[in-house]
Every structure is written in C-alpha cells, then in structure tokens.
Coordinates of C-alpha atoms in Angstrom, one line a residue:
Chain Y
M1 CA 0.0 0.0 0.0
L2 CA 2.7 2.5 1.0
R3 CA 4.7 1.4 -2.0
N4 CA 1.8 2.0 -4.2
A5 CA 1.3 5.5 -2.8
F6 CA 4.8 6.2 -3.5
I7 CA 4.6 5.1 -7.2
V8 CA 1.5 7.3 -7.4
L9 CA 3.4 10.3 -6.0
S10 CA 6.5 9.8 -8.2
H11 CA 4.3 9.4 -11.3
S12 CA 2.3 12.5 -10.5
I13 CA 5.5 14.5 -10.3
N14 CA 6.9 13.0 -13.4
P15 CA 4.2 11.6 -15.6
N16 CA 6.9 10.3 -17.9
P17 CA 7.5 6.7 -16.9
N18 CA 10.9 6.0 -15.6
P19 CA 12.7 3.7 -18.0
N20 CA 14.5 1.9 -15.2
F21 CA 11.3 1.0 -13.5
P22 CA 9.4 -1.9 -14.8
I23 CA 5.8 -1.1 -15.2
S24 CA 3.2 -3.9 -15.5
L25 CA -0.3 -3.4 -16.5
P26 CA -2.0 -3.5 -13.0
H27 CA 0.5 -0.7 -12.0
L28 CA -0.5 1.5 -14.7
L29 CA -4.1 0.9 -14.0
K30 CA -3.6 1.8 -10.4
F31 CA -1.7 4.8 -11.4
S32 CA -4.2 6.2 -13.9
I33 CA -7.2 5.4 -11.6
S34 CA -5.7 6.8 -8.6
R35 CA -4.8 10.1 -10.3
S36 CA -8.4 11.3 -10.1
S37 CA -8.8 10.2 -6.5
L38 CA -5.3 11.0 -5.3
P39 CA -6.1 13.2 -2.3
N40 CA -8.5 10.5 -0.9
L41 CA -6.5 7.5 0.2
H42 CA -9.6 5.8 1.5
R43 CA -11.2 6.0 -2.0
F44 CA -8.0 5.0 -3.4
S45 CA -8.2 1.5 -1.9
S46 CA -11.7 1.2 -3.2
A47 CA -10.5 2.1 -6.5
H48 CA -7.8 -0.5 -6.2
S49 CA -10.3 -3.2 -5.8
L50 CA -12.2 -1.9 -8.8
T51 CA -9.1 -1.9 -10.9
N52 CA -8.7 -5.6 -10.1
R53 CA -12.1 -6.3 -11.2
T54 CA -11.9 -4.3 -14.4
S55 CA -8.5 -5.7 -15.3
R56 CA -9.9 -9.3 -14.8
H57 CA -12.8 -8.3 -17.0
F58 CA -10.5 -7.0 -19.8
C59 CA -8.4 -10.2 -19.7
S60 CA -11.5 -12.3 -20.4
S61 CA -11.7 -10.8 -23.9
T62 CA -8.8 -11.4 -26.2
T63 CA -9.6 -8.8 -28.8
Q64 CA -9.9 -6.2 -26.2
S65 CA -6.8 -7.1 -24.3
S66 CA -4.8 -7.1 -27.6
M67 CA -6.0 -3.6 -28.3
A68 CA -5.0 -2.5 -24.7
D69 CA -1.6 -4.2 -25.3
A70 CA -1.1 -2.2 -28.5
G71 CA -2.0 0.9 -26.5
N72 CA 0.1 0.1 -23.6
S73 CA 3.3 -0.2 -25.5
S74 CA 3.0 3.6 -26.2
S75 CA 3.7 4.2 -22.6
S76 CA 6.3 1.6 -22.3
S77 CA 9.8 3.0 -21.7
S78 CA 11.2 2.2 -25.2
S79 CA 8.7 4.2 -27.3
S80 CA 8.5 6.9 -24.9
S81 CA 12.2 7.4 -24.9
S82 CA 12.2 7.4 -28.7
M83 CA 9.5 10.1 -28.6
E84 CA 11.7 12.0 -26.0
K85 CA 14.7 11.7 -28.3
Q86 CA 12.9 12.9 -31.4
F87 CA 11.6 16.0 -29.6
E88 CA 14.9 16.7 -28.0
G89 CA 16.4 16.6 -31.5
F90 CA 13.7 19.1 -32.7
L91 CA 14.4 21.4 -29.8
Q92 CA 18.0 21.4 -30.7
Q93 CA 17.5 22.0 -34.3
L94 CA 14.9 24.7 -33.8
E95 CA 17.1 26.4 -31.4
Q96 CA 19.9 26.4 -33.8
S97 CA 17.7 27.8 -36.4
G98 CA 16.5 30.5 -34.0
N99 CA 20.2 31.4 -33.4
L100 CA 20.7 31.7 -37.1
R101 CA 17.6 33.8 -37.4
D102 CA 18.9 36.2 -34.7
R103 CA 22.2 36.5 -36.6
I104 CA 20.3 37.3 -39.7
R105 CA 18.0 39.8 -38.0
A106 CA 21.1 41.6 -36.7
V107 CA 22.5 42.0 -40.2
A108 CA 19.0 43.1 -41.5
A109 CA 18.9 45.8 -38.8
E110 CA 22.2 47.0 -40.1
I111 CA 20.8 47.0 -43.5
E112 CA 17.9 49.0 -42.4
S113 CA 20.1 51.6 -40.6
S114 CA 22.2 51.9 -43.7
T115 CA 19.2 52.5 -45.9
R116 CA 17.9 55.1 -43.5
L117 CA 21.2 57.0 -43.9
M118 CA 20.9 56.6 -47.6
H119 CA 17.3 57.8 -47.5
S120 CA 18.2 60.8 -45.5
C121 CA 20.9 61.7 -48.0
L122 CA 18.5 61.3 -50.9
L123 CA 15.9 63.5 -49.3
L124 CA 18.3 66.4 -50.0
V125 CA 17.1 66.3 -53.7
H126 CA 13.8 67.8 -52.5
Q127 CA 15.9 70.7 -51.2
S128 CA 17.0 71.3 -54.6
R129 CA 20.8 70.5 -53.8
P130 CA 22.7 69.7 -57.0
I131 CA 22.2 66.0 -57.9
P132 CA 25.9 65.0 -58.1
E133 CA 26.4 66.2 -54.5
V134 CA 23.4 64.2 -53.3
T135 CA 24.1 61.0 -55.1
A136 CA 27.7 61.0 -54.2
R137 CA 26.9 60.9 -50.5
A138 CA 24.0 58.3 -51.0
E139 CA 26.3 56.2 -53.2
A140 CA 28.7 55.7 -50.4
Q141 CA 26.1 53.6 -48.5
I142 CA 25.9 51.2 -51.5
D143 CA 29.3 49.8 -50.5
V144 CA 28.2 49.4 -47.0
L145 CA 25.2 47.5 -48.1
K146 CA 27.3 45.3 -50.4
G147 CA 29.3 44.3 -47.2
L148 CA 26.1 43.5 -45.3
Y149 CA 24.7 41.4 -48.0
R150 CA 28.1 39.5 -48.1
R151 CA 27.7 38.8 -44.5
L152 CA 24.1 37.7 -45.0
A153 CA 25.2 35.3 -47.8
E154 CA 27.9 34.0 -45.6
I155 CA 25.4 33.2 -42.8
L156 CA 23.1 31.5 -45.2
R157 CA 25.8 29.4 -46.8
E158 CA 25.8 27.4 -43.5
L159 CA 22.3 26.1 -44.5
P160 CA 22.2 25.5 -48.2
G161 CA 18.8 25.4 -49.9
Q162 CA 17.0 27.4 -47.1
Y163 CA 17.2 30.8 -48.5
Y164 CA 13.4 31.2 -48.4
R165 CA 13.2 29.9 -44.9
Y166 CA 14.7 33.1 -43.5
H167 CA 13.7 35.2 -46.5
G168 CA 11.1 37.2 -44.4
D169 CA 13.7 38.4 -42.1
W170 CA 15.4 40.5 -44.6
R171 CA 12.9 41.1 -47.3
T172 CA 11.4 44.5 -46.1
E173 CA 14.9 45.9 -45.6
T174 CA 15.9 44.7 -49.0
Q175 CA 12.8 46.2 -50.7
T176 CA 13.6 49.6 -49.1
A177 CA 17.2 49.4 -50.1
I178 CA 16.2 48.6 -53.7
S179 CA 13.8 51.4 -54.0
L180 CA 16.5 53.8 -52.8
I181 CA 19.2 52.5 -55.1
A182 CA 16.8 52.5 -58.0
F183 CA 15.9 56.1 -57.3
L184 CA 19.5 57.1 -57.0
H185 CA 20.2 55.3 -60.2
W186 CA 17.4 57.2 -61.9
L187 CA 18.6 60.5 -60.6
Q188 CA 22.0 59.7 -62.2
T189 CA 20.9 58.2 -65.4
E190 CA 17.1 58.8 -65.8
N191 CA 16.9 55.1 -66.5
L192 CA 15.4 52.1 -64.7
L193 CA 17.8 50.0 -62.8
V194 CA 17.1 46.5 -63.8
H195 CA 17.3 43.4 -61.7
S196 CA 20.7 42.2 -62.9
E197 CA 22.1 45.6 -62.2
V198 CA 20.9 45.7 -58.7
E199 CA 22.5 42.3 -58.1
Q200 CA 25.6 43.6 -59.6
K201 CA 25.7 46.7 -57.4
L202 CA 25.1 44.7 -54.3
G203 CA 27.4 41.9 -55.1
L204 CA 24.6 39.3 -55.2
D205 CA 24.7 36.2 -57.3
S206 CA 21.5 34.4 -58.4
S207 CA 23.2 31.1 -58.2
E208 CA 24.1 31.5 -54.6
F209 CA 22.5 34.3 -52.7
G210 CA 20.4 36.2 -55.2
L211 CA 17.8 38.9 -55.2
D212 CA 14.2 37.7 -55.3
I213 CA 12.5 39.2 -58.3
E214 CA 9.4 40.0 -56.4
D215 CA 11.4 41.9 -53.8
Y216 CA 13.0 43.7 -56.7
L217 CA 9.6 44.6 -58.3
I218 CA 8.2 45.8 -54.9
G219 CA 11.3 48.0 -54.4
I220 CA 10.7 49.5 -57.8
C221 CA 7.0 50.3 -57.0
S222 CA 8.1 52.0 -53.8
M223 CA 10.5 54.1 -55.8
S224 CA 7.7 55.5 -57.9
N225 CA 6.2 56.9 -54.6
E226 CA 9.2 59.3 -54.4
L227 CA 8.8 60.8 -57.8
P228 CA 5.7 63.0 -57.5
R229 CA 7.3 64.8 -54.6
Y230 CA 10.5 65.2 -56.6
V231 CA 8.6 66.7 -59.6
V232 CA 6.7 69.2 -57.3
N233 CA 9.8 70.4 -55.7
Q234 CA 11.8 70.6 -58.9
V235 CA 9.1 72.7 -60.6
T236 CA 9.0 74.9 -57.6
T237 CA 12.7 75.6 -57.9
G238 CA 12.2 76.4 -61.7
D239 CA 13.1 73.1 -63.4
Y240 CA 10.2 73.0 -65.8
D241 CA 11.6 70.2 -67.9
C242 CA 11.5 67.8 -65.1
P243 CA 7.8 66.8 -65.2
R244 CA 8.2 65.7 -68.8
K245 CA 11.1 63.5 -68.1
V246 CA 9.6 61.9 -65.0
L247 CA 6.3 61.5 -66.8
A248 CA 7.8 59.7 -69.7
F249 CA 9.8 57.4 -67.3
L250 CA 6.8 56.7 -65.1
T251 CA 4.6 56.0 -68.0
D252 CA 7.0 53.5 -69.4
L253 CA 7.4 51.9 -66.0
H254 CA 3.7 51.7 -65.5
A255 CA 3.2 50.2 -68.9
S256 CA 6.0 47.7 -68.2
F257 CA 4.3 46.6 -65.0
R258 CA 1.1 46.0 -66.8
M259 CA 2.8 43.2 -68.7
L260 CA 3.0 41.3 -65.5
N261 CA 0.3 38.8 -64.4
L262 CA 0.2 39.6 -60.8
R263 CA -1.4 37.6 -58.0
N264 CA -3.6 39.3 -55.4
D265 CA -0.6 40.0 -53.2
F266 CA 1.5 42.7 -51.8
L267 CA 3.1 43.4 -55.1
R268 CA -0.2 43.9 -56.7
K269 CA -1.2 46.4 -53.9
K270 CA 2.0 48.3 -54.4
F271 CA 1.5 48.4 -58.2
D272 CA -2.0 49.6 -57.8
G273 CA -0.6 52.6 -55.8
M274 CA 1.7 53.4 -58.7
K275 CA -1.1 54.9 -60.8
Y276 CA -1.6 57.7 -58.2
D277 CA 2.0 58.6 -58.6
L278 CA 1.5 58.7 -62.3
R279 CA -1.6 60.7 -62.1
R280 CA 0.0 63.3 -59.8
V281 CA 3.0 63.6 -62.2
E282 CA 0.6 64.1 -65.1
E283 CA -1.1 66.8 -63.2
V284 CA 2.1 68.6 -62.5
Y285 CA 3.0 68.3 -66.2
Y286 CA -0.4 69.6 -67.2
D287 CA -0.1 72.5 -64.8
V288 CA 3.3 73.5 -66.0
K289 CA 2.4 73.0 -69.7
I290 CA -1.0 74.9 -69.7
R291 CA 0.8 77.9 -68.3
G292 CA 3.4 77.7 -71.1
L293 CA 6.2 77.1 -68.6
A294 CA 7.4 73.9 -70.2
P295 CA 10.3 74.4 -72.7
I296 CA 8.4 74.1 -75.9
G297 CA 11.0 72.8 -78.2
D298 CA 11.8 69.8 -76.0
S299 CA 8.2 69.1 -75.3
T300 CA 7.3 68.7 -79.0
G301 CA 10.5 66.8 -79.5
D302 CA 9.4 64.5 -76.9
Q303 CA 6.0 63.9 -78.4
G304 CA 7.6 63.2 -81.6
T305 CA 9.8 60.5 -80.3
Q306 CA 7.0 58.8 -78.3
A307 CA 4.3 58.8 -81.0
Chain T
M1 CA -7.4 65.5 -72.1
L2 CA -3.7 64.8 -71.2
V3 CA -4.8 62.0 -69.1
R4 CA -6.4 60.4 -72.1
C5 CA -3.3 61.1 -74.2
S6 CA -1.2 59.3 -71.7
T7 CA -3.4 56.2 -71.5
A8 CA -3.3 56.0 -75.3
L9 CA 0.5 56.1 -75.0
Q10 CA 0.3 53.4 -72.5
R11 CA -1.7 51.2 -74.7
F12 CA 0.9 51.8 -77.4
Y13 CA 3.6 50.6 -75.1
V14 CA 1.7 47.6 -74.2
I15 CA 1.2 46.6 -77.8
M16 CA 5.0 47.3 -78.4
A17 CA 5.8 45.2 -75.4
T18 CA 3.8 42.1 -76.6
S19 CA 5.1 42.3 -80.0
F20 CA 8.7 42.7 -78.8
D21 CA 11.2 40.4 -80.4
K22 CA 12.4 37.6 -78.1
S23 CA 16.0 37.7 -79.5
T24 CA 16.4 41.3 -78.3
V25 CA 15.1 40.4 -74.9
A26 CA 17.8 37.8 -74.5
A27 CA 20.5 40.4 -75.1
E28 CA 19.3 42.8 -72.4
A29 CA 20.6 46.1 -73.3
R30 CA 22.3 48.0 -70.6
P31 CA 20.5 51.4 -70.6
S32 CA 23.1 53.1 -68.6
S33 CA 25.9 52.1 -71.0
N34 CA 24.7 54.2 -73.9
P35 CA 23.8 57.7 -72.8
A36 CA 25.0 59.0 -76.2
K37 CA 21.9 60.1 -78.2
K38 CA 19.8 62.4 -76.1
P39 CA 16.5 62.5 -78.3
R40 CA 16.3 58.8 -78.8
K41 CA 17.1 58.0 -75.2
M42 CA 13.5 57.6 -74.1
S43 CA 12.6 55.0 -76.6
T44 CA 15.7 52.9 -76.0
S45 CA 15.3 52.9 -72.3
A46 CA 11.6 51.9 -72.8
A47 CA 12.8 49.0 -74.9
A48 CA 15.3 47.9 -72.3
M49 CA 12.6 48.3 -69.7
T50 CA 10.3 46.1 -71.7
A51 CA 13.0 43.6 -72.3
A52 CA 13.7 43.4 -68.5
F53 CA 10.0 43.1 -67.7
D54 CA 9.5 40.5 -70.2
K55 CA 11.9 38.3 -68.1
Y56 CA 10.2 39.3 -64.9
A57 CA 6.7 38.4 -66.4
H58 CA 8.1 35.1 -67.4
Y59 CA 9.5 34.4 -64.0
L60 CA 6.2 35.3 -62.3
N61 CA 4.1 33.3 -64.7
T62 CA 6.2 30.1 -64.1
L63 CA 6.2 30.7 -60.3
N64 CA 2.5 31.3 -60.1
D65 CA 1.7 28.2 -62.3
K66 CA 3.9 26.1 -60.2
R67 CA 2.3 27.5 -57.0
E68 CA -1.2 26.7 -58.4
R69 CA -0.1 23.2 -59.1
V70 CA 1.4 22.7 -55.7
V71 CA -1.7 24.1 -54.1
K72 CA -3.9 21.6 -56.0
A73 CA -1.5 18.7 -55.0
S74 CA -1.7 19.9 -51.4
R75 CA -5.5 19.9 -51.6
D76 CA -5.6 16.4 -53.0
I77 CA -3.3 15.2 -50.2
T78 CA -5.5 16.9 -47.6
I79 CA -8.7 15.3 -49.0
N80 CA -7.3 11.9 -49.3
S81 CA -5.5 12.1 -45.9
K82 CA -8.8 13.0 -44.3
K83 CA -10.3 9.8 -45.9
V84 CA -7.6 7.7 -44.1
I85 CA -8.4 9.5 -40.9
F86 CA -12.1 8.7 -41.2
Q87 CA -11.2 5.1 -42.0
V88 CA -9.1 4.8 -38.9
H89 CA -12.1 6.2 -36.9
R90 CA -14.3 3.2 -38.1
I91 CA -12.2 1.0 -35.7
S92 CA -13.8 -0.8 -33.0
K93 CA -12.9 -3.8 -30.9
Y94 CA -14.2 -6.3 -33.5
N95 CA -12.8 -5.0 -36.7
R96 CA -9.6 -3.6 -35.8
D97 CA -7.3 -5.6 -38.2
E98 CA -9.6 -5.2 -41.1
V99 CA -10.1 -1.4 -40.6
L100 CA -6.3 -0.9 -40.2
E101 CA -5.5 -2.9 -43.3
K102 CA -7.8 -0.8 -45.4
A103 CA -6.3 2.4 -43.8
E104 CA -2.9 1.2 -44.6
K105 CA -3.8 0.7 -48.2
D106 CA -5.5 4.1 -48.4
L107 CA -2.4 5.7 -46.8
A108 CA -0.2 4.0 -49.2
A109 CA -2.3 5.3 -52.1
V110 CA -2.1 8.9 -50.8
T111 CA 1.7 8.7 -50.7
D112 CA 2.1 7.0 -54.1
Q113 CA -0.4 9.1 -55.9
Y114 CA -0.6 12.5 -54.3
M115 CA 2.5 12.9 -52.3
S116 CA 4.6 11.9 -55.2
R117 CA 2.9 14.5 -57.3
L118 CA 3.9 17.1 -54.7
V119 CA 7.5 15.7 -54.6
K120 CA 7.8 15.8 -58.4
E121 CA 6.5 19.4 -58.5
L122 CA 8.9 20.7 -55.8
Q123 CA 12.1 18.7 -56.7
G124 CA 14.9 21.0 -57.6
T125 CA 13.4 24.0 -56.0
D126 CA 13.8 25.7 -52.5
F127 CA 11.3 23.7 -50.4
W128 CA 10.7 26.8 -48.2
K129 CA 9.8 29.1 -51.1
L130 CA 6.3 27.5 -51.7
R131 CA 5.9 26.2 -48.1
R132 CA 2.7 28.1 -47.6
A133 CA 1.2 26.4 -50.7
Y134 CA 1.8 22.9 -49.5
S135 CA 2.0 23.1 -45.8
P136 CA -1.8 22.2 -45.2
G137 CA -1.6 19.2 -47.2
V138 CA 1.6 17.9 -45.6
Q139 CA 0.2 18.5 -42.1
E140 CA -2.8 16.5 -42.9
Y141 CA -0.6 13.8 -44.3
V142 CA 1.5 13.7 -41.1
E143 CA -1.7 13.6 -39.2
A144 CA -3.1 10.6 -41.1
A145 CA 0.2 8.7 -41.1
T146 CA 0.8 9.2 -37.4
L147 CA -2.9 8.3 -36.5
Y148 CA -2.7 5.2 -38.4
E149 CA 0.7 4.3 -36.8
F150 CA -0.7 5.0 -33.3
C151 CA -3.6 2.7 -33.9
K152 CA -1.3 0.0 -35.3
T153 CA 1.6 0.1 -32.9
G154 CA 0.6 2.6 -30.1
K155 CA 3.7 4.7 -31.0
L156 CA 4.3 8.1 -32.3
L157 CA 5.6 7.8 -35.9
N158 CA 8.9 9.7 -36.1
L159 CA 9.6 12.4 -38.7
E160 CA 12.6 10.3 -39.8
A161 CA 10.3 7.4 -40.6
I162 CA 8.0 9.5 -42.6
N163 CA 10.8 11.2 -44.6
A164 CA 12.3 7.8 -45.3
S165 CA 9.1 6.6 -46.8
L166 CA 9.2 9.7 -49.1
L167 CA 12.6 9.1 -50.3
P168 CA 11.6 6.5 -53.0
L169 CA 9.2 9.0 -54.5
S170 CA 11.7 11.5 -55.7
D171 CA 14.2 11.5 -58.4
P172 CA 17.6 10.6 -57.2
S173 CA 19.2 13.3 -59.2
F174 CA 17.5 16.0 -57.0
E175 CA 17.7 16.7 -53.3
P176 CA 14.8 14.8 -52.0
L177 CA 11.7 16.4 -50.5
Q178 CA 11.8 16.1 -46.8
I179 CA 9.0 17.2 -44.5
N180 CA 10.3 19.9 -42.2
I181 CA 10.1 19.9 -38.5
L182 CA 7.5 22.7 -38.4
D183 CA 5.0 20.9 -40.6
Y184 CA 5.5 17.7 -38.7
V185 CA 5.0 19.3 -35.4
L186 CA 1.9 21.2 -36.7
G187 CA 0.6 17.8 -38.0
V188 CA 1.2 16.1 -34.7
A189 CA -0.6 18.9 -33.0
D190 CA -3.7 18.1 -35.2
L191 CA -3.2 14.5 -34.4
T192 CA -4.3 15.1 -30.8
G193 CA -7.7 16.3 -31.9
E194 CA -8.2 13.1 -33.8
L195 CA -7.0 11.1 -31.0
M196 CA -9.5 12.9 -28.7
R197 CA -12.3 11.7 -31.0
L198 CA -10.9 8.2 -31.0
A199 CA -10.7 8.2 -27.2
I200 CA -14.3 9.4 -26.8
G201 CA -15.4 6.8 -29.3
R202 CA -13.5 4.1 -27.5
I203 CA -15.0 5.0 -24.2
S204 CA -18.6 4.9 -25.6
D205 CA -17.6 1.5 -27.0
G206 CA -16.5 0.4 -23.4
E207 CA -12.8 0.3 -24.1
L208 CA -11.9 2.4 -21.2
E209 CA -8.3 1.1 -21.0
Y210 CA -7.7 2.0 -24.5
A211 CA -8.9 5.5 -23.9
K212 CA -6.6 5.8 -21.1
T213 CA -3.7 4.7 -23.1
I214 CA -4.7 7.5 -25.6
C215 CA -5.0 9.9 -22.8
R216 CA -1.4 9.2 -21.6
F217 CA -0.1 9.4 -25.1
V218 CA -1.8 12.8 -25.9
R219 CA -0.7 14.1 -22.5
E220 CA 2.9 13.2 -23.4
I221 CA 2.7 14.8 -26.7
Y222 CA 1.4 18.0 -25.2
R223 CA 4.1 18.0 -22.7
K224 CA 6.8 17.6 -25.2
L225 CA 5.4 20.2 -27.5
T226 CA 5.3 22.9 -24.8
L227 CA 9.0 22.9 -24.9
V228 CA 9.3 22.9 -28.7
V229 CA 6.7 25.5 -29.6
P230 CA 8.4 28.6 -28.2
T231 CA 11.4 27.9 -30.5
M232 CA 9.3 27.5 -33.7
D233 CA 9.5 30.1 -36.4
E234 CA 6.0 31.5 -36.8
N235 CA 4.5 30.1 -33.7
Y236 CA 1.3 32.1 -33.8
E237 CA -0.5 29.2 -35.6
M238 CA 1.1 26.8 -33.2
K239 CA 0.1 28.6 -30.1
K240 CA -3.5 28.3 -31.2
K241 CA -3.1 24.7 -31.8
M242 CA -1.5 24.3 -28.3
D243 CA -4.7 25.7 -26.8
T244 CA -6.8 23.3 -28.8
M245 CA -4.6 20.5 -27.9
L246 CA -4.9 21.3 -24.2
Q247 CA -8.6 21.3 -24.6
S248 CA -8.5 17.9 -26.3
V249 CA -6.3 16.6 -23.4
V250 CA -8.8 17.8 -20.8
K251 CA -11.7 16.5 -22.7
I252 CA -10.2 13.0 -22.8
E253 CA -9.2 13.3 -19.1
N254 CA -12.8 14.3 -18.2
A255 CA -14.3 11.5 -20.2
C256 CA -12.0 9.0 -18.5
F257 CA -12.8 10.5 -15.2
S258 CA -16.6 10.4 -15.6
V259 CA -16.5 6.8 -16.7
H260 CA -14.2 6.2 -13.9
V261 CA -16.2 7.8 -11.1
R262 CA -19.4 6.0 -12.4
G263 CA -17.3 3.0 -13.4
S264 CA -18.3 0.7 -10.6
E265 CA -21.9 1.3 -11.7
Y266 CA -21.7 0.3 -15.4
I267 CA -18.4 -1.2 -16.4
P268 CA -19.4 -4.5 -15.0
L269 CA -22.5 -4.2 -17.0
L270 CA -20.6 -4.4 -20.2
G271 CA -19.3 -7.8 -19.2
C272 CA -22.8 -9.1 -18.1
S273 CA -24.5 -11.7 -20.4
S274 CA -27.5 -9.4 -21.0
D275 CA -25.2 -7.5 -23.2
P276 CA -26.0 -8.6 -26.9
N277 CA -22.5 -8.1 -28.0
F278 CA -21.1 -10.4 -25.4
S279 CA -22.1 -13.6 -27.1
F280 CA -20.7 -12.2 -30.3
L281 CA -17.4 -11.4 -28.5
G282 CA -17.2 -14.9 -27.2
A283 CA -17.8 -16.3 -30.6
Q284 CA -14.8 -14.2 -31.9
V285 CA -12.7 -15.4 -29.1
L286 CA -13.5 -19.0 -30.1
E287 CA -12.6 -18.3 -33.8
L288 CA -9.3 -17.0 -32.7

C-alpha cells in the first residue's frame, strides 16, 4: 500500500514513466485510476479493488486485451524514450535555427540603418541640392550595403537550400534598399535600374544568394512613390522640364508593370498605388504646360519620339 | 485631355511590349551604358525596360503556375488524408485488423499518388519558397500517417520514418523532398484532436483502458510540444493549436474521469451476459 502510494506520487510528479522502472499493466491501471482520487486515500483503496475487477474483466476478452496491449506499448519505456529523443532533437534543431535567425536579423537591422542613412541623403534632392552632390553621399552607402549582403550570404551558406526559410527576415529591408538604389540610379541616369544591375551593385549572385524578383519589383514600386514629390519640388525651384522626363519614365514603368500577371498579393497592392503617382505627375506636367512654362521645343520633340 | 493622351500612349507601349522580339530580350541592353543620343534615349530605355520586364513576367508566370499546381497537389493530399483518418475512426474492438488494413492501403495510395505529385513538383526548388502552398496538405498527411501508426503500434511515428518513406518518390538526381520539423509538429498537434475523437469513441464502446492509453499518449505529446513550440519560427498558428490541444487533453481526461467515477456502476454491466454483444465477442474469441 505504501509502496503504491509512492509510485503514485512519483508518477504525478513525473508523468513520464521512468525507463529503469518496470511497469506492469496493473501498476499502470492503479496509477491512472488513482490520479483522479489521489487526495483521498480511502477511496484509493476502493479504486484499487475496482481495478482488479476491471482488469480481470479485460483479460476475459482477447480482442480487447490485444488492443489494450497495443496501446500500452506507447507508454512503455522504449517508445517513450524514442519520442523523447525525437523532440529533444527538434528542440536542438529549432534552437539552432533560432540562433541563425537572430544573426540574420542583426544584419537586417544594419541594412535597415544603412538604408535610413541613404534615404536621409537622398531626401536632399527635394531641397534642390545639386544632384551629383546628393548622389555621391548616398552612393557611399551602397558599398556598406554590399558588405552587409556579403555577410548575410555567408550566414546562409551554412544552411544551403534554405534561403526562403529566412527570407522574411530581410525582405522588407531589402525592398527599401532597392527602392533607394533605384531612385539614386534614376537620378544619375534617368533610366530604370534592372534586376541584374541591382544584383551587380550589391554583389549578389543568383546562383548562390540572389535577389528575389518579387522583392525587386516591390522595391521599384516603392521608388515611384518618391517621384511625385520630386517633380513638385523641382518645378518649384524652376526646373520646368523635369515633369516631362519623369512622366515619360513613369509612363514606361507603369506600362511595363502592366505586362506582369500579378497575383492578389502585396506586389499587386504596391502596383495599384503606382497609378496615383502617375496621375500626380501628369497633373504637375499639365499645370506646367498649360501655363506655357514647359520648354516648348523639348516638349514637342518628346511627343515626336514617343508617337 | 492629357490623361487620355497618356493612356493612349500606355496602350501603345503595351502593344509594343507584346510584339517585342524575343532575341532582343535575351540580349538585355544596358541602358546606362549608352547615354549617347539624347533625343532617342527615351525609346531605347523603354525598350530595355520592356525587355527586362518580359523576363520578370516570365518568372512570375512560371512561379504562379507552379504555385497553383502545388496548391492543387496539397489539396488532394488533404482530402485523401482525411479519408484515411475517417477510415481509422471506423475502428472498433471487433474489426480492428480489417479497418487498419484498409487504412494502410489508403495511406499508401495517398503517398504513391498524391505525395509523389507534390514531390515531383517541388524537386529541384527551394522547399521553403512555396511552403505556404503545400504546408496544409503535408500537415494533414502527417496527421493521417501518425494516427494510423498509433492505432497500429501505439507509438508516435517519427519524422525520420515519414521522410524515409518519401525518399523513393523523388528522383535521385535531385535533393529529395523532406517534411520539415515545423509541418511535422503542426501535423502532430492536429493528431491530438483526432486522438481525442478516437478516445471518446472508445469510451462509448466500453474500451476504457484503450482510452486511457490514448490519454497518456496525448498528454505526453502535449508536454513535449510545450518545450518545442516557443522555438518555432512562426508560432502564432502553433500557439493556437496548443490551446486546442490542451482542450483535447482535458476532454479525454474528463471523459476518462466520468467513466471512472461511475465505473463501478456500469463497467461490470458491459461484461454481463445481458449485453447482446457479449455472445458475439465470445464467438470471436473461439474463432481465434
């Protein structure tokens, strides 16, 4: 009796059966039955006698006892320890993955702060600073970013084929970086920075650590958000040709995006936002042109090339 | 007026884009490298842009088609795994072997027909890229396989064993599709819900002992998972499942408890000769 009570106690503390302790069917029965009546030792003894009756009853039916046997083996020490082992393994692997993720997030945070610096540099274009001065300072950050992406690639090299497992941890930062780099590139060349060029600039390699095309496209959509503001401020400082250039670029870009079959996802949402940028630039262009402020020669020339 | 003009232009560009020659697309012009002629610059940059976007369009189309096929495969796996689970639930004390035999066949059919389709679709790609598309199916498959295994042997089917059974499906030249820990754990979490149903069914069938075994098993899984869940990647879904799992455990415990408390009243009844099943049971014993 005392021994049984001890077993009950030790089991209630540690429900996992001790592998060193041989557990027979009646023991298990006692254990599980007495769990609900543990505080009442008096009832425990009556439950005990009930157990004997029920177990005798179970033994009378072969089918039933075979099912009970099959079930009981789950609580036998061998299978339980294999379950234990498997979950311990999971824990270990998941913790490892968590550590890796922390390292990735640390780099992603650095990417973010680098893009923030770059953004603040680029914001100077709205204050009509000369473009070469603005871009020179912003461009310095590209090298920083390149270094950070190299570090990211090194971390991921430890786990080949799991790029997209951790992708979410750097994708927002990367999209911002791309939108800024593309804007910078546009300021310098008035052209769109294509995917392969971004990879080149950031030292990424599609075969190993590449740039996801959807991230690139989202970045480009974000870049267009900057353009209406740029046009407004350029016109204010007297650059009347700017709306024409921006409009031509944005029209091309919008038309190009319309070639894509998008899903109902974030990229689609970003693209839907682009038409408002386009409209705003069109309005500015209209305002400038209707007042005869736009340089006439260039404007007709533009129409000529486009039509 | 101008707006209309610009949409007309857009239409023109779209037409231009679709009729764009493929050979020019392949040799993607670097727009930054020829800033020479100012008046023509707009059109060349537009062409380069079109060329680049043609590639992106191709990439997105291929990816989306693949995703659709993966989603379909995953749905087929879900439906057919559900059938296996229902088959296992038809178990009773008299037809155990027969039911499990059919369940095994059904499960093998799911593996051979539907899992193999998923494996073929995913091989050679990053398995994490489309995980959202196939995760539900894989979870259901894990659930069906582990439920069958529990009824058969009373053990938890290991991830290693499942993955080993998937190996023959994939082309040896590719890295084989392996179910990841997250999907496995999510599937095992769902398993507890099915086990709860099984336990309740067993109790109403009078197999209290089997129900108790299930109870211990589910409790053990719950206990193990409480440690694993906080380390999982996106554990919002998993946290919800943990709550459901606890409810399942409690349900089984309560059912065991109420049979237990009233046990002295009606458990012996099951064994009494007035039970019409009893003679049948005896006949079966004789057959064996």
